[in-house]
Coordinates of N, CA and C in Angstrom, one line a residue:
M468 N 6.8 64.4 -142.9 CA 5.5 64.9 -142.5 C 5.4 66.3 -142.3
G469 N 4.4 67.2 -142.8 CA 4.4 68.6 -142.8 C 3.4 68.9 -141.6
F470 N 3.1 70.1 -141.6 CA 2.3 70.8 -140.7 C 0.8 70.8 -141.2
T471 N -0.2 70.3 -140.4 CA -1.5 70.1 -140.9 C -2.4 71.5 -140.1
K472 N -3.2 72.1 -140.9 CA -4.0 73.1 -140.4 C -5.3 72.5 -139.9
K473 N -5.6 73.0 -138.6 CA -6.8 72.6 -137.7 C -7.4 73.9 -137.2
T474 N -8.7 73.7 -136.8 CA -9.5 74.7 -136.2 C -10.1 74.3 -134.9
L475 N -10.2 75.2 -134.0 CA -11.1 75.1 -132.7 C -11.8 76.5 -132.4
I476 N -12.8 76.1 -131.6 CA -13.6 77.3 -131.1 C -13.2 77.5 -129.7
I477 N -12.5 78.7 -129.5 CA -11.9 79.1 -128.1 C -12.6 80.3 -127.7
K478 N -13.3 80.2 -126.6 CA -13.9 81.5 -126.0 C -14.9 82.1 -127.1
G479 N -15.8 81.2 -128.0 CA -16.5 81.9 -128.7 C -16.0 82.2 -130.2
G480 N -14.7 82.2 -130.4 CA -14.1 82.7 -131.7 C -13.2 81.5 -132.2
E481 N -13.2 81.5 -133.4 CA -12.4 80.3 -134.2 C -11.0 80.6 -134.2
T482 N -10.0 79.6 -133.7 CA -8.7 79.8 -133.7 C -8.2 78.7 -134.7
C483 N -7.4 79.2 -135.6 CA -6.8 78.3 -136.6 C -5.1 78.0 -136.2
Y484 N -4.8 76.8 -136.0 CA -3.6 76.4 -135.8 C -2.9 75.3 -136.7
W485 N -1.6 75.1 -136.7 CA -0.9 74.3 -137.4 C -0.3 73.3 -136.5
E486 N -0.3 72.0 -136.8 CA 0.3 71.0 -135.8 C 1.1 69.9 -136.6
Q487 N 2.1 69.5 -135.8 CA 2.9 68.4 -136.4 C 3.5 67.6 -135.3
G488 N 3.5 66.4 -135.5 CA 3.8 65.4 -134.4 C 2.8 64.7 -133.9
G489 N 3.2 63.5 -133.1 CA 2.0 62.7 -132.4 C 1.4 63.4 -131.1
D490 N 0.4 63.0 -130.7 CA -0.3 63.5 -129.6 C 0.4 63.0 -128.2
Q491 N 1.3 61.9 -128.3 CA 1.8 61.5 -127.2 C 3.3 62.0 -126.9
A492 N 3.8 62.9 -128.0 CA 5.2 63.4 -127.8 C 5.0 64.5 -127.1
P493 N 6.1 65.0 -126.3 CA 6.1 66.3 -125.6 C 5.7 67.5 -126.6
A494 N 4.9 68.5 -125.9 CA 4.2 69.6 -126.7 C 5.1 70.8 -126.6
I495 N 5.1 71.5 -127.7 CA 5.8 72.9 -127.7 C 4.7 73.7 -128.4
V496 N 4.4 74.7 -127.9 CA 3.6 75.8 -128.5 C 4.3 77.1 -128.8
L497 N 4.2 77.4 -130.2 CA 5.0 78.5 -130.7 C 4.2 79.7 -130.9
L498 N 4.4 80.9 -130.4 CA 3.7 82.0 -130.4 C 4.4 83.0 -131.2
H499 N 3.6 83.6 -132.3 CA 4.3 84.5 -133.2 C 4.3 86.0 -132.7
G500 N 4.9 86.8 -133.5 CA 5.0 88.2 -133.0 C 4.0 89.0 -133.6
F501 N 3.9 90.3 -133.2 CA 2.9 91.4 -133.8 C 3.6 92.0 -134.9
S502 N 3.2 92.1 -136.0 CA 1.9 91.8 -136.4 C 2.0 90.4 -137.4
G503 N 2.4 89.4 -136.9 CA 2.6 88.2 -137.8 C 1.6 87.3 -137.8
T504 N 1.9 86.0 -138.4 CA 1.1 84.8 -138.3 C 1.9 83.7 -138.0
H505 N 1.2 82.4 -138.0 CA 2.0 81.3 -137.7 C 3.2 81.0 -138.7
E506 N 3.1 81.6 -139.9 CA 3.9 81.3 -141.0 C 5.4 81.4 -140.6
G507 N 5.8 82.6 -140.0 CA 7.2 82.6 -139.7 C 7.6 81.5 -138.6
M508 N 6.7 81.3 -137.7 CA 7.2 80.2 -136.8 C 7.2 78.7 -137.3
V509 N 6.5 78.4 -138.4 CA 6.5 77.1 -139.0 C 7.9 77.1 -139.8
D510 N 8.1 78.3 -140.3 CA 9.5 78.4 -141.0 C 10.7 78.1 -140.2
M511 N 10.6 78.5 -138.9 CA 11.6 78.2 -137.8 C 11.6 76.8 -137.3
A512 N 10.2 76.3 -137.0 CA 10.1 75.0 -136.4 C 10.2 73.8 -137.2
G513 N 10.5 74.0 -138.4 CA 10.4 72.8 -139.4 C 11.5 71.7 -139.0
N514 N 12.6 72.2 -138.5 CA 13.8 71.1 -138.1 C 13.6 70.5 -136.7
I515 N 12.5 70.9 -135.9 CA 12.5 70.3 -134.5 C 11.7 68.9 -134.6
K516 N 12.4 68.1 -134.2 CA 12.0 66.7 -134.2 C 11.7 66.0 -132.8
G517 N 10.8 65.1 -132.8 CA 10.4 64.3 -131.6 C 9.4 65.1 -130.5
H518 N 8.9 66.1 -131.2 CA 7.9 66.9 -130.2 C 6.5 67.1 -131.1
R519 N 5.6 67.4 -130.4 CA 4.3 67.7 -130.8 C 4.3 69.3 -131.0
L520 N 4.2 69.7 -132.1 CA 4.5 71.2 -132.6 C 3.2 71.9 -132.7
I521 N 2.8 72.9 -132.0 CA 1.5 73.4 -132.3 C 1.8 75.0 -132.4
I522 N 1.2 75.6 -133.5 CA 1.6 76.9 -134.0 C 0.1 77.7 -134.3
P523 N -0.3 78.3 -133.4 CA -1.7 79.0 -133.8 C -1.4 80.4 -134.4
D524 N -2.3 80.9 -135.1 CA -2.4 82.2 -135.3 C -3.1 83.0 -134.3
L525 N -2.5 83.9 -133.6 CA -3.0 84.4 -132.3 C -4.3 85.1 -132.8
P526 N -5.2 85.2 -131.8 CA -6.7 85.9 -132.1 C -6.5 87.2 -132.8
G527 N -7.1 87.6 -133.9 CA -7.1 88.7 -134.5 C -5.9 88.7 -135.7
C528 N -5.2 87.6 -135.9 CA -4.2 87.6 -136.6 C -4.3 86.3 -137.7
G529 N -3.7 86.6 -139.0 CA -4.0 85.5 -139.9 C -5.5 84.9 -140.1
A530 N -5.6 83.7 -139.9 CA -6.8 83.1 -140.2 C -7.8 82.9 -138.8
S531 N -7.2 83.3 -137.7 CA -8.0 83.2 -136.4 C -8.8 84.5 -136.2
Q532 N -10.1 84.3 -135.5 CA -10.9 85.5 -135.4 C -10.4 86.1 -134.1
P533 N -10.8 87.5 -134.1 CA -10.3 88.3 -133.0 C -11.0 87.9 -131.5
L534 N -10.5 88.3 -130.5 CA -11.0 88.2 -129.2 C -12.3 88.9 -129.2
E535 N -13.2 88.4 -128.4 CA -14.4 89.2 -128.1 C -14.2 90.5 -127.1
G536 N -13.3 90.3 -126.5 CA -12.8 91.5 -125.7 C -11.6 92.3 -126.2
K537 N -11.0 93.0 -125.4 CA -9.7 93.8 -125.7 C -8.6 92.9 -125.9
H538 N -7.6 93.2 -127.0 CA -6.5 92.3 -127.3 C -5.3 92.8 -126.2
T539 N -5.4 92.5 -125.0 CA -4.5 92.6 -124.0 C -3.8 91.3 -123.7
L540 N -2.6 91.5 -123.0 CA -1.8 90.4 -122.6 C -2.6 89.5 -121.6
E541 N -3.3 90.1 -120.7 CA -4.2 89.3 -119.8 C -5.2 88.4 -120.6
N542 N -5.9 89.2 -121.5 CA -6.8 88.4 -122.4 C -6.3 87.2 -123.2
Y543 N -5.1 87.5 -123.9 CA -4.4 86.5 -124.6 C -4.0 85.5 -123.8
S544 N -3.4 85.8 -122.5 CA -3.2 84.8 -121.7 C -4.3 83.7 -121.3
L545 N -5.6 84.4 -121.0 CA -6.8 83.5 -120.9 C -7.1 82.7 -121.9
W546 N -6.8 83.3 -123.1 CA -7.3 82.4 -124.5 C -6.2 81.3 -124.5
L547 N -4.8 81.5 -124.2 CA -3.9 80.5 -124.4 C -4.1 79.5 -123.3
D548 N -4.6 79.8 -122.2 CA -4.9 78.8 -121.2 C -6.0 77.9 -121.6
A549 N -7.1 78.6 -122.2 CA -8.2 77.7 -122.6 C -7.9 76.9 -123.9
F550 N -7.1 77.4 -124.7 CA -6.6 76.7 -126.1 C -5.9 75.4 -125.6
L551 N -5.0 75.6 -124.7 CA -4.2 74.4 -124.1 C -5.2 73.3 -123.6
Q552 N -6.1 73.9 -122.9 CA -7.0 72.7 -122.0 C -7.8 72.2 -123.1
V553 N -8.4 72.8 -124.2 CA -9.1 72.1 -125.2 C -8.3 71.1 -125.9
L554 N -7.1 71.3 -126.0 CA -6.2 70.3 -126.6 C -5.7 69.3 -125.7
G555 N -6.1 69.4 -124.5 CA -5.7 68.3 -123.4 C -4.3 68.3 -123.1
I556 N -3.7 69.5 -123.3 CA -2.3 69.7 -122.8 C -2.1 70.2 -121.5
E557 N -1.4 69.3 -120.6 CA -1.3 69.7 -119.2 C 0.1 70.3 -119.0
E558 N 1.1 70.1 -119.8 CA 2.4 70.5 -119.6 C 3.0 70.8 -120.9
V559 N 3.7 72.0 -121.1 CA 4.0 72.5 -122.4 C 5.3 73.4 -122.3
V560 N 6.0 73.3 -123.5 CA 7.2 74.3 -123.6 C 6.7 75.3 -124.3
V561 N 6.8 76.8 -124.0 CA 6.3 77.8 -124.7 C 7.5 78.5 -125.4
V562 N 7.4 78.7 -126.7 CA 8.4 79.4 -127.5 C 7.6 80.7 -127.9
G563 N 8.2 81.7 -127.5 CA 7.4 83.1 -128.1 C 8.4 84.1 -128.8
Y564 N 8.1 84.6 -129.8 CA 9.0 85.6 -130.5 C 8.2 87.1 -130.4
S565 N 9.0 88.0 -130.0 CA 8.5 89.3 -129.8 C 7.3 89.5 -129.0
F566 N 6.1 90.0 -129.5 CA 4.9 90.1 -128.9 C 4.3 88.6 -128.2
G567 N 4.8 87.6 -129.0 CA 4.6 86.1 -128.6 C 5.5 85.9 -127.4
A568 N 6.7 86.5 -127.2 CA 7.4 86.3 -126.1 C 6.8 87.1 -124.8
R569 N 6.3 88.2 -125.1 CA 5.6 89.0 -123.9 C 4.5 88.0 -123.5
L570 N 3.7 87.5 -124.4 CA 2.6 86.6 -123.8 C 3.2 85.5 -123.1
G571 N 4.3 84.8 -123.7 CA 4.8 83.6 -123.2 C 5.2 84.0 -121.7
L572 N 5.8 85.0 -121.5 CA 6.2 85.6 -120.2 C 5.1 85.9 -119.2
V573 N 4.1 86.3 -119.7 CA 2.7 86.6 -118.8 C 2.2 85.3 -118.4
F574 N 2.1 84.3 -119.6 CA 1.2 83.0 -119.2 C 2.3 82.1 -118.2
G575 N 3.7 82.3 -118.4 CA 4.5 81.5 -117.6 C 4.3 81.8 -116.2
A576 N 4.2 83.1 -116.0 CA 4.3 83.8 -114.6 C 2.8 83.3 -114.0
K577 N 1.7 83.3 -114.8 CA 0.4 82.9 -114.0 C 0.4 81.3 -114.1
R578 N 0.8 80.6 -115.1 CA 0.7 79.1 -115.0 C 1.9 78.3 -115.0
P579 N 2.6 78.6 -113.8 CA 4.0 77.8 -113.8 C 3.8 76.2 -113.7
D580 N 2.5 75.9 -113.4 CA 2.2 74.5 -113.3 C 2.1 73.8 -114.6
T581 N 1.7 74.8 -115.7 CA 1.7 74.2 -117.1 C 2.8 74.5 -117.8
V582 N 3.4 75.5 -117.7 CA 4.7 75.9 -118.5 C 5.9 75.1 -118.0
K583 N 6.4 74.2 -118.8 CA 7.5 73.3 -118.4 C 8.8 74.1 -118.6
K584 N 8.9 74.9 -119.7 CA 10.1 75.6 -119.9 C 9.5 76.8 -120.9
L585 N 10.2 77.9 -120.8 CA 10.0 79.1 -121.6 C 11.3 79.4 -122.7
V586 N 10.9 79.6 -123.8 CA 12.0 80.2 -124.9 C 11.6 81.6 -125.4
L587 N 12.2 82.7 -125.0 CA 11.8 84.0 -125.2 C 12.7 84.5 -126.2
I588 N 12.3 84.7 -127.5 CA 13.1 85.3 -128.6 C 12.8 86.6 -128.7
T589 N 13.8 87.5 -128.7 CA 13.8 88.9 -128.8 C 12.6 89.7 -128.1
P590 N 12.5 89.3 -126.7 CA 11.1 89.9 -126.2 C 11.1 91.4 -126.0
A591 N 10.2 92.0 -126.8 CA 10.2 93.4 -126.6 C 9.4 93.9 -125.5
V592 N 10.0 94.3 -124.4 CA 9.5 94.6 -123.2 C 9.2 96.2 -122.9
R593 N 9.8 97.0 -123.8 CA 9.4 98.4 -123.4 C 9.5 99.3 -124.8
A594 N 8.7 100.1 -125.0 CA 8.7 100.9 -126.4 C 9.3 102.1 -126.1
E595 N 10.7 102.2 -126.4 CA 11.5 103.4 -126.1 C 12.3 103.7 -127.3
T596 N 12.4 102.9 -128.3 CA 13.3 103.1 -129.4 C 12.6 104.0 -130.5
F597 N 13.3 104.4 -131.5 CA 13.0 105.4 -132.5 C 11.8 104.6 -133.3
I598 N 11.9 103.5 -133.7 CA 10.7 102.7 -134.4 C 9.6 102.6 -133.5
A599 N 9.7 102.4 -132.3 CA 8.5 102.4 -131.3 C 7.8 103.7 -131.3
K600 N 8.7 104.9 -131.3 CA 8.1 106.3 -131.1 C 7.3 106.5 -132.4
L601 N 8.0 106.1 -133.6 CA 7.3 106.3 -134.9 C 6.1 105.6 -135.0
S602 N 6.1 104.4 -134.5 CA 4.8 103.5 -134.6 C 3.7 104.3 -133.7
L603 N 4.3 104.7 -132.6 CA 3.1 105.4 -131.6 C 2.5 106.4 -132.4
L604 N 3.2 107.3 -133.2 CA 2.6 108.4 -133.9 C 1.7 107.9 -134.9
A605 N 2.1 106.8 -135.7 CA 1.3 106.3 -136.5 C 0.0 105.7 -136.0
F606 N 0.0 104.9 -134.8 CA -1.2 104.4 -134.3 C -2.0 105.5 -133.6
T607 N -1.6 106.6 -133.3 CA -2.2 107.6 -132.5 C -3.1 108.2 -133.6
I608 N -2.5 108.6 -134.8 CA -3.4 109.1 -135.8 C -4.4 107.8 -136.3
T609 N -3.9 106.8 -136.3 CA -5.1 105.7 -136.7 C -6.3 105.7 -136.0
E610 N -6.0 105.9 -134.4 CA -7.4 105.8 -133.7 C -8.2 106.9 -133.9
I611 N -7.9 107.9 -134.5 CA -8.8 109.0 -134.7 C -9.3 109.0 -136.2
L612 N -8.9 108.3 -136.8 CA -9.4 107.9 -138.4 C -10.7 107.3 -138.5
P613 N -11.4 107.5 -139.5 CA -12.7 106.5 -139.6 C -12.1 105.1 -139.9
L614 N -13.0 104.1 -139.6 CA -12.6 102.7 -139.7 C -12.0 102.4 -140.9
H615 N -12.7 102.7 -141.9 CA -12.5 102.4 -143.5 C -11.1 103.0 -143.8
L616 N -10.7 104.0 -143.1 CA -9.4 104.6 -143.6 C -8.2 104.1 -142.7
Q617 N -8.4 103.5 -141.5 CA -7.4 103.0 -140.6 C -6.4 102.1 -141.2
K618 N -6.9 101.1 -141.8 CA -5.8 100.2 -142.4 C -4.9 100.8 -143.5
K619 N -5.6 101.6 -144.4 CA -4.9 102.1 -145.5 C -3.9 103.0 -145.0
W620 N -4.1 103.8 -143.8 CA -3.1 104.8 -143.3 C -2.0 104.0 -142.6
L621 N -2.4 103.0 -141.7 CA -1.3 102.4 -141.0 C -0.3 101.4 -141.7
F622 N -0.9 100.9 -142.9 CA 0.1 100.1 -143.7 C 0.4 100.9 -145.0
N623 N 0.5 102.3 -145.1 CA 0.9 103.0 -146.2 C 2.3 102.7 -146.5
R624 N 2.7 103.0 -147.9 CA 3.8 102.5 -148.4 C 5.1 103.2 -147.7
L625 N 4.9 104.5 -147.4 CA 6.1 105.2 -146.7 C 6.3 104.6 -145.3
F626 N 5.4 104.4 -144.4 CA 5.5 104.0 -143.2 C 6.0 102.5 -143.0
K627 N 5.5 101.8 -143.9 CA 5.9 100.3 -144.0 C 7.4 100.2 -144.5
G628 N 7.7 101.1 -145.5 CA 9.0 101.1 -146.2 C 10.2 101.5 -145.1
V629 N 9.9 102.6 -144.4 CA 10.9 103.1 -143.1 C 11.0 101.9 -142.2
S630 N 9.9 101.4 -141.7 CA 9.7 100.4 -140.7 C 10.5 99.0 -141.2
N631 N 10.3 98.6 -142.4 CA 10.9 97.4 -142.9 C 12.3 97.5 -142.7
K632 N 13.0 98.7 -143.0 CA 14.5 98.9 -143.1 C 15.0 98.8 -141.7
I633 N 14.3 99.2 -140.6 CA 14.6 99.1 -139.3 C 14.4 97.7 -138.7
I634 N 13.3 97.2 -139.0 CA 12.9 96.1 -138.3 C 13.5 94.7 -138.8
F635 N 13.5 94.6 -140.1 CA 13.9 93.3 -140.7 C 15.5 93.2 -141.0
K636 N 16.2 92.4 -140.3 CA 17.6 92.2 -140.3 C 17.9 90.7 -140.7
S637 N 18.9 90.8 -141.6 CA 19.2 89.3 -142.1 C 20.6 89.2 -142.7
S638 N 21.2 88.0 -142.7 CA 22.4 87.9 -143.3 C 22.6 87.9 -144.7
G639 N 21.4 87.9 -145.3 CA 21.3 87.9 -146.7 C 20.2 88.6 -147.3
K640 N 20.2 89.3 -148.5 CA 19.2 90.0 -149.1 C 18.0 89.1 -149.4
K641 N 18.2 88.0 -149.9 CA 17.1 87.1 -150.4 C 16.3 86.5 -149.0
R642 N 16.9 86.4 -147.8 CA 16.2 86.0 -146.8 C 15.5 87.2 -146.2
R643 N 16.0 88.5 -146.3 CA 15.4 89.7 -145.8 C 14.1 89.9 -146.7
Q644 N 14.1 89.8 -148.1 CA 13.0 90.1 -149.0 C 12.0 88.9 -148.6
K645 N 12.3 87.6 -148.3 CA 11.2 86.6 -147.9 C 10.5 87.0 -146.6
L646 N 11.3 87.6 -145.6 CA 10.6 88.0 -144.3 C 9.7 89.4 -144.6
I647 N 10.1 90.2 -145.5 CA 9.2 91.4 -145.8 C 7.9 90.8 -146.6
A648 N 8.3 89.9 -147.5 CA 6.9 89.4 -148.2 C 6.0 88.6 -147.3
M649 N 6.6 88.0 -146.4 CA 5.8 87.2 -145.3 C 5.0 88.3 -144.4
D650 N 5.5 89.4 -144.1 CA 5.0 90.4 -143.3 C 3.8 91.0 -144.1
A651 N 4.1 91.3 -145.4 CA 3.1 91.9 -146.2 C 1.8 91.1 -146.4
K652 N 2.1 89.9 -146.5 CA 1.0 88.8 -146.6 C 0.2 88.9 -145.2
A653 N 0.8 88.8 -144.1 CA 0.2 88.8 -142.8 C -0.6 89.9 -142.6
V654 N -0.2 91.1 -143.0 CA -0.9 92.4 -142.8 C -2.3 92.3 -143.5
K655 N -2.4 91.8 -144.6 CA -3.7 91.7 -145.5 C -4.7 91.2 -144.6
H656 N -4.4 90.1 -143.7 CA -5.4 89.4 -143.1 C -5.6 90.0 -141.5
L657 N -4.9 90.9 -141.3 CA -4.9 91.4 -139.8 C -6.2 92.1 -139.5
D658 N -6.7 91.7 -138.3 CA -8.0 92.6 -137.9 C -7.5 94.0 -137.4
I659 N -8.0 94.9 -137.8 CA -7.5 96.4 -137.6 C -7.7 96.6 -136.1
R660 N -8.9 96.2 -135.5 CA -9.1 96.6 -134.0 C -8.0 95.8 -133.2
A661 N -7.8 94.4 -133.5 CA -6.9 93.7 -132.7 C -5.6 94.3 -132.9
N662 N -5.2 94.8 -134.2 CA -3.8 95.4 -134.4 C -3.5 96.6 -133.6
V663 N -4.6 97.5 -133.6 CA -4.5 98.9 -132.7 C -4.4 98.4 -131.2
E664 N -5.2 97.4 -130.8 CA -5.2 97.1 -129.4 C -3.8 96.4 -128.9
M665 N -3.5 95.5 -129.7 CA -2.2 95.0 -129.5 C -0.9 95.9 -129.3
F666 N -0.9 96.9 -130.3 CA 0.1 97.8 -130.2 C -0.1 98.7 -129.0
D667 N -1.4 99.0 -128.6 CA -1.7 99.8 -127.6 C -1.0 99.1 -126.4
E668 N -1.3 97.8 -126.1 CA -0.9 96.9 -125.1 C 0.6 96.9 -125.1
F669 N 1.4 96.9 -126.2 CA 2.8 96.9 -126.3 C 3.4 98.1 -126.0
Y670 N 2.8 99.3 -126.2 CA 3.3 100.5 -125.9 C 3.2 100.8 -124.5
R671 N 2.2 100.6 -123.9 CA 1.7 100.9 -122.4 C 1.9 100.0 -121.4
S672 N 2.2 98.8 -121.7 CA 2.6 97.7 -120.8 C 4.0 97.9 -120.2
T673 N 4.3 98.3 -119.1 CA 5.6 98.5 -118.5 C 5.9 97.6 -117.5
S674 N 5.1 96.7 -117.1 CA 5.3 95.9 -115.8 C 6.0 94.6 -116.1
L675 N 6.5 94.4 -117.3 CA 7.1 93.0 -117.6 C 8.5 92.9 -117.0
V676 N 9.0 93.9 -116.6 CA 10.3 93.7 -116.0 C 10.3 93.8 -114.5
Q677 N 9.0 93.9 -113.9 CA 8.8 93.9 -112.4 C 8.0 92.8 -112.0
G678 N 7.8 92.8 -110.8 CA 7.0 91.7 -110.0 C 7.9 90.5 -109.6
E679 N 7.3 89.4 -109.2 CA 7.8 88.5 -108.7 C 8.8 87.6 -109.5
K680 N 9.7 87.0 -109.0 CA 10.7 86.3 -109.9 C 10.1 85.0 -110.6
I681 N 10.4 84.8 -111.8 CA 9.9 83.7 -112.4 C 10.7 82.5 -112.2
N682 N 10.4 81.3 -111.9 CA 11.3 80.2 -111.7 C 11.3 79.1 -112.9
V683 N 10.5 79.3 -113.7 CA 10.4 78.4 -114.9 C 11.7 78.4 -115.7
K684 N 12.3 77.3 -116.0 CA 13.5 77.2 -116.6 C 13.4 77.9 -117.9
T685 N 14.2 79.0 -118.3 CA 14.0 80.0 -119.4 C 15.3 80.1 -120.4
L686 N 15.0 80.2 -121.7 CA 16.2 80.6 -122.6 C 15.7 81.9 -123.1
I687 N 16.5 82.9 -123.0 CA 16.2 84.3 -123.5 C 17.2 84.6 -124.5
I688 N 16.7 85.1 -125.7 CA 17.5 85.3 -126.8 C 17.4 86.7 -127.2
A689 N 18.5 87.4 -127.4 CA 18.5 88.8 -127.9 C 19.4 88.9 -129.1
G690 N 19.1 90.0 -130.0 CA 20.0 90.3 -131.1 C 20.5 91.6 -131.1
D691 N 21.8 91.6 -131.3 CA 22.6 92.8 -131.2 C 22.3 93.9 -132.1
K692 N 21.5 93.5 -133.2 CA 21.2 94.6 -134.3 C 19.8 94.9 -134.0
D693 N 19.1 94.3 -133.0 CA 17.5 94.4 -132.8 C 17.3 95.8 -132.4
E694 N 16.5 96.7 -133.0 CA 16.3 98.0 -132.8 C 14.9 98.4 -132.0
V695 N 14.3 97.1 -131.7 CA 12.9 97.1 -131.1 C 13.2 96.4 -129.5
A696 N 13.6 95.2 -129.5 CA 14.0 94.5 -128.3 C 15.5 94.7 -128.1
T697 N 15.9 95.7 -127.6 CA 17.3 96.1 -127.6 C 18.1 95.1 -126.6
V698 N 19.4 94.9 -126.7 CA 20.2 94.0 -125.7 C 20.0 94.5 -124.2
K699 N 20.1 95.8 -124.0 CA 19.8 96.4 -122.9 C 18.4 96.2 -122.2
Q700 N 17.5 96.3 -123.0 CA 16.1 95.9 -122.5 C 16.0 94.4 -122.1
V701 N 16.6 93.4 -122.9 CA 16.5 92.1 -122.6 C 17.3 91.8 -121.3
T702 N 18.4 92.4 -121.1 CA 19.3 92.2 -120.1 C 18.7 92.6 -118.8
E703 N 17.8 93.8 -118.8 CA 17.0 93.9 -117.7 C 15.8 93.1 -117.5
L704 N 15.4 92.5 -118.4 CA 14.3 91.4 -118.2 C 14.9 90.3 -117.6
H705 N 16.1 89.9 -117.9 CA 16.8 88.7 -117.5 C 16.9 88.7 -115.9
A706 N 16.9 89.9 -115.4 CA 17.0 90.0 -113.9 C 15.7 89.4 -113.2
R707 N 14.5 89.3 -113.9 CA 13.4 88.9 -113.3 C 13.2 87.3 -113.1
F708 N 14.2 86.6 -113.7 CA 14.2 85.2 -113.7 C 15.3 84.6 -112.7
N709 N 14.9 83.6 -112.0 CA 15.7 82.7 -111.2 C 16.5 81.7 -111.9
N710 N 16.1 81.3 -113.2 CA 16.5 80.1 -113.8 C 16.6 80.3 -115.3
A711 N 17.3 81.4 -115.7 CA 17.4 81.8 -117.1 C 18.7 81.9 -117.6

């Protein structure tokens, strides 16, 4: 049995999500990264059995409509809370990748009563690497361009070519090409306002390694070739948890 596409109205906007497994099974919600869609998480989650798997397109990404307000971690956290409530889920395992991991971290800190366990895959907690600074330059220019030119500039062939070489790592060429093709498909459906605001949040949000300790049982995964969420950054983040 494969994933089934479903839709809900959350906070006035349509959220599209993909689901597999029975309503009575333990729930796992999987949150994709910036600027992806559910597709990469479906690709990863296909082998998980015995659970209710729920994979949304985050608002402003893929088939989901953007948020009414700004696309901040705070507002995404409020959206996720409403999404789970509408689905009738009182307890969930949250699996987040990159930006989705940042969202999972914020939501886990706010709703420890709801989040049973956390899995944070390459959580990018601070924009200090070369690709982050290159992206900052691109997004700074984007914000001053007319709306009809923003997407053309942001996803021009030169910038995407450089960033693809840095971001996408794989043990094989075929797999890497699949990931790049998946990203190119996701970009076509991305809301430009959401994209700019998500990046702005990524670059300026520096409080993720501070604050109270998080007690939720957590698995944190880093990649030694990751040039966005470096092992050093993820190690610093690990100190924020009591049970990771």
